[in-house]
Tab-separated table of C-alpha atoms in Angstrom:
chain	number	residue	atom	x	y	z
A	1	UNK	CA	178.627	182.861	43.277
A	2	UNK	CA	181.522	180.955	44.719
A	3	UNK	CA	184.451	182.555	46.152
A	4	UNK	CA	188.182	182.105	45.233
A	5	UNK	CA	190.921	182.533	46.777
A	6	UNK	CA	194.252	183.898	45.016
A	7	UNK	CA	197.802	184.615	46.618
A	8	UNK	CA	198.140	188.088	47.928
A	9	UNK	CA	201.219	188.676	45.644
A	10	UNK	CA	203.811	187.264	43.858
A	11	UNK	CA	206.869	188.108	41.176
A	12	UNK	CA	207.771	187.448	37.899
A	13	UNK	CA	211.186	187.706	35.865
A	14	UNK	CA	210.608	189.767	32.479
A	15	UNK	CA	210.227	187.503	29.767
A	16	UNK	CA	208.905	184.342	31.432
A	17	UNK	CA	205.736	183.318	32.232
A	18	UNK	CA	204.037	183.960	35.051
A	19	UNK	CA	201.446	181.634	36.450
A	20	UNK	CA	198.525	183.045	38.993
A	21	UNK	CA	196.718	180.009	40.703
A	22	UNK	CA	193.546	180.809	42.064
A	23	UNK	CA	191.365	178.448	44.302
A	24	UNK	CA	187.647	178.206	43.775
A	25	UNK	CA	186.915	175.004	45.612
A	26	UNK	CA	182.777	175.865	45.528
A	27	UNK	CA	182.295	176.206	42.333
A	28	UNK	CA	178.712	174.880	40.926
A	29	UNK	CA	178.408	173.560	37.624
A	30	UNK	CA	177.191	176.862	36.229
A	31	UNK	CA	179.538	179.348	37.515
A	32	UNK	CA	182.515	180.713	34.491
A	33	UNK	CA	186.163	181.535	36.111
A	34	UNK	CA	186.976	185.028	34.621
A	35	UNK	CA	190.166	186.971	35.012
A	36	UNK	CA	190.775	190.723	34.896
A	37	UNK	CA	193.678	192.515	36.259
A	38	UNK	CA	193.995	196.691	37.278
A	39	UNK	CA	196.647	198.310	36.170
A	40	UNK	CA	197.436	201.218	38.413
A	41	UNK	CA	194.967	203.843	38.117
A	42	UNK	CA	193.405	202.848	35.584
A	43	UNK	CA	189.877	200.756	35.080
A	44	UNK	CA	189.631	196.595	35.773
A	45	UNK	CA	190.817	195.242	32.056
A	46	UNK	CA	188.963	191.775	30.925
A	47	UNK	CA	191.452	188.898	30.271
A	48	UNK	CA	190.181	185.704	29.903
A	49	UNK	CA	187.050	183.033	31.101
A	50	UNK	CA	186.392	179.777	30.919
A	51	UNK	CA	183.923	176.948	31.847
A	52	UNK	CA	185.569	173.409	32.042
A	53	UNK	CA	188.202	173.532	28.600
A	54	UNK	CA	190.987	175.204	28.816
A	55	UNK	CA	191.198	179.017	27.127
A	56	UNK	CA	193.600	180.825	25.481
A	57	UNK	CA	193.654	184.483	23.936
A	58	UNK	CA	195.855	186.667	22.800
A	59	UNK	CA	197.228	188.171	26.100
A	60	UNK	CA	196.939	184.951	28.373
A	61	UNK	CA	195.614	181.286	28.725
A	62	UNK	CA	193.795	179.980	31.773
A	63	UNK	CA	194.183	176.381	32.665
A	64	UNK	CA	191.257	174.807	34.709
A	65	UNK	CA	191.299	171.910	36.555
A	66	UNK	CA	189.757	168.624	36.012
A	67	UNK	CA	187.091	168.811	38.963
A	68	UNK	CA	187.141	172.687	38.657
A	69	UNK	CA	188.527	173.456	42.071
A	70	UNK	CA	191.275	175.924	40.597
A	71	UNK	CA	192.888	177.382	37.969
A	72	UNK	CA	195.747	178.807	36.778
A	73	UNK	CA	196.610	182.650	34.651
A	74	UNK	CA	199.402	181.876	32.786
A	75	UNK	CA	200.711	184.902	30.852
A	76	UNK	CA	203.615	183.293	28.691
A	77	UNK	CA	206.230	186.200	28.790
A	78	UNK	CA	205.378	188.578	31.514
A	79	UNK	CA	206.890	192.194	30.510
A	80	UNK	CA	207.168	195.280	33.107
A	81	UNK	CA	203.674	196.417	31.630
A	82	UNK	CA	201.653	193.345	32.853
A	83	UNK	CA	202.317	194.501	36.331
A	84	UNK	CA	198.972	194.802	38.009
A	85	UNK	CA	196.437	193.335	40.471
A	86	UNK	CA	194.882	190.088	38.527
A	87	UNK	CA	191.797	189.281	40.134
A	88	UNK	CA	190.128	185.995	39.163
A	89	UNK	CA	186.592	185.902	39.430
A	90	UNK	CA	183.845	183.256	39.229
A	91	UNK	CA	179.949	183.765	38.513
A	92	UNK	CA	177.392	182.293	36.970
A	93	UNK	CA	176.705	183.253	33.008
A	94	UNK	CA	173.164	183.862	32.864
A	95	UNK	CA	171.224	187.375	33.572
A	96	UNK	CA	168.506	186.731	36.276
A	97	UNK	CA	168.949	189.163	39.107
A	98	UNK	CA	172.329	189.445	39.252
A	99	UNK	CA	172.554	190.728	36.137
A	100	UNK	CA	176.267	189.707	35.452
A	101	UNK	CA	177.437	191.543	38.265
A	102	UNK	CA	181.169	190.436	39.085
A	103	UNK	CA	182.323	190.338	42.527
A	104	UNK	CA	185.913	191.262	42.777
A	105	UNK	CA	187.983	189.914	45.896
A	106	UNK	CA	191.572	191.389	46.535
A	107	UNK	CA	193.239	189.852	44.441
A	108	UNK	CA	197.231	188.908	43.533
A	109	UNK	CA	199.689	191.794	42.898
A	110	UNK	CA	201.850	190.597	40.402
A	111	UNK	CA	204.783	192.684	39.895
A	112	UNK	CA	207.320	191.745	36.750
A	113	UNK	CA	211.053	192.940	37.073
A	114	UNK	CA	213.633	193.465	34.960
B	1	UNK	CA	189.140	199.153	23.448
B	2	UNK	CA	185.668	199.901	24.258
B	3	UNK	CA	184.216	203.405	23.935
B	4	UNK	CA	183.638	204.176	26.913
B	5	UNK	CA	184.333	207.713	28.216
B	6	UNK	CA	183.721	208.305	32.334
B	7	UNK	CA	182.989	212.352	32.869
B	8	UNK	CA	184.841	214.096	35.166
B	9	UNK	CA	187.908	212.099	36.004
B	10	UNK	CA	188.576	214.135	38.789
B	11	UNK	CA	186.696	215.718	41.660
B	12	UNK	CA	186.958	217.625	44.369
B	13	UNK	CA	183.611	218.741	46.246
B	14	UNK	CA	182.386	219.509	49.878
B	15	UNK	CA	179.727	218.093	51.770
B	16	UNK	CA	176.091	218.400	51.185
B	17	UNK	CA	176.531	219.333	47.313
B	18	UNK	CA	174.894	217.524	45.078
B	19	UNK	CA	177.263	215.535	42.160
B	20	UNK	CA	176.523	213.649	38.799
B	21	UNK	CA	178.798	211.194	37.102
B	22	UNK	CA	178.706	210.343	33.592
B	23	UNK	CA	179.287	207.230	32.213
B	24	UNK	CA	179.383	207.545	27.758
B	25	UNK	CA	179.827	204.049	25.939
B	26	UNK	CA	179.577	204.394	22.340
B	27	UNK	CA	179.507	200.438	21.960
B	28	UNK	CA	174.819	200.964	21.626
B	29	UNK	CA	175.750	198.328	24.783
B	30	UNK	CA	172.414	197.471	26.394
B	31	UNK	CA	173.645	197.263	30.113
B	32	UNK	CA	175.805	199.120	31.892
B	33	UNK	CA	177.344	199.187	35.962
B	34	UNK	CA	178.489	201.520	38.384
B	35	UNK	CA	181.005	200.738	41.017
B	36	UNK	CA	182.438	202.120	43.719
B	37	UNK	CA	186.438	200.819	44.415
B	38	UNK	CA	187.728	201.743	48.154
B	39	UNK	CA	191.209	200.432	49.929
B	40	UNK	CA	190.039	196.729	51.337
B	41	UNK	CA	186.823	196.386	49.767
B	42	UNK	CA	187.471	195.574	45.810
B	43	UNK	CA	184.837	197.021	43.485
B	44	UNK	CA	181.468	197.031	45.130
B	45	UNK	CA	178.280	197.170	42.948
B	46	UNK	CA	176.049	200.495	43.228
B	47	UNK	CA	173.862	199.997	40.619
B	48	UNK	CA	172.853	199.274	37.076
B	49	UNK	CA	171.123	199.600	34.401
B	50	UNK	CA	169.221	196.687	31.776
B	51	UNK	CA	168.040	198.992	29.142
B	52	UNK	CA	166.739	202.807	28.525
B	53	UNK	CA	164.913	203.686	32.067
B	54	UNK	CA	165.784	200.454	33.083
B	55	UNK	CA	167.665	200.399	36.387
B	56	UNK	CA	167.854	197.998	39.872
B	57	UNK	CA	170.071	198.773	42.810
B	58	UNK	CA	173.157	197.015	43.486
B	59	UNK	CA	174.752	196.107	46.432
B	60	UNK	CA	175.754	200.275	48.172
B	61	UNK	CA	172.910	201.522	46.612
B	62	UNK	CA	171.875	204.106	49.796
B	63	UNK	CA	172.896	207.918	48.854
B	64	UNK	CA	172.923	207.195	45.108
B	65	UNK	CA	170.682	207.325	42.478
B	66	UNK	CA	170.864	206.908	38.649
B	67	UNK	CA	169.449	207.527	35.210
B	68	UNK	CA	169.271	206.253	32.137
B	69	UNK	CA	167.640	208.109	29.222
B	70	UNK	CA	168.812	206.962	25.934
B	71	UNK	CA	171.248	204.108	25.764
B	72	UNK	CA	174.740	205.899	24.999
B	73	UNK	CA	174.849	207.835	28.636
B	74	UNK	CA	174.728	206.885	32.169
B	75	UNK	CA	174.325	209.087	35.052
B	76	UNK	CA	175.138	208.839	38.755
B	77	UNK	CA	174.019	211.366	41.042
B	78	UNK	CA	174.983	211.942	44.704
B	79	UNK	CA	172.326	213.821	46.263
B	80	UNK	CA	173.752	215.303	48.705
B	81	UNK	CA	177.428	213.805	49.024
B	82	UNK	CA	179.412	212.996	52.280
B	83	UNK	CA	182.787	212.006	52.777
B	84	UNK	CA	182.271	208.159	53.308
B	85	UNK	CA	181.768	208.840	49.158
B	86	UNK	CA	184.872	209.617	48.708
B	87	UNK	CA	185.781	206.745	46.293
B	88	UNK	CA	186.779	205.850	43.105
B	89	UNK	CA	183.980	205.266	40.433
B	90	UNK	CA	183.855	202.889	37.533
B	91	UNK	CA	181.790	202.518	35.351
B	92	UNK	CA	181.231	199.012	33.181
B	93	UNK	CA	179.088	198.072	30.157
B	94	UNK	CA	178.576	194.771	28.397
B	95	UNK	CA	175.940	193.631	25.363
B	96	UNK	CA	175.006	190.720	27.579
B	97	UNK	CA	175.014	190.213	31.387
B	98	UNK	CA	176.232	186.000	30.513
B	99	UNK	CA	179.513	188.018	28.286
B	100	UNK	CA	182.386	189.976	29.787
B	101	UNK	CA	181.947	193.593	31.138
B	102	UNK	CA	184.388	196.300	29.958
B	103	UNK	CA	185.392	199.415	32.104
B	104	UNK	CA	185.809	203.099	31.953
B	105	UNK	CA	188.683	204.774	33.368
B	106	UNK	CA	187.310	205.840	36.636
B	107	UNK	CA	186.469	209.050	38.188
B	108	UNK	CA	188.585	209.982	41.439
B	109	UNK	CA	185.860	211.938	43.579
B	110	UNK	CA	186.674	213.425	47.024
B	111	UNK	CA	184.151	214.628	49.162
B	112	UNK	CA	185.916	217.622	51.932
């Protein structure tokens, strides 16, 4: 699986959009970009994933650059409850020997302040 | 939220004792995973299961065994716990390996 690079920490004001970047310059053509977050003392929570096209769901939007070497997770209206560690993960969307293993890096600590 | 229950949520035990952690799901998902989370290491895969009685090792499987006798339960056993196994353990499930995994709330295990 391709390696990802994320900023260690970011701040965001409540009600504003939070834009979390991720660099995955070695991503291959059949690897997807996944985003998870982990709120203190809880299990990781799936947010969104995509391959090439931008994706949006009820939680967030995912913007993937045309060359797929980087992406941005957007929380459109951040709340205090969005304070968490956000993980960008790149993986093959297939079974095989990995059987769907997720490789978590250090992530970005997002702090939403009033 | 996915129907995943991990038990116990917290446990303190002594070195050398056996410990079993349980992951129970109500989603009828085929794939189940055990991860551990330690400071500076992120989450690391211990073992996974791709069906009843079908399991395989992850990247940090030494000192751990698993069993899956029915779809809904995936057990993680530390035969003789060591202090290096002090960690937070997470179970995850998914219907297919190319779909998102959903995690339980974890078990905080301390080995003294």
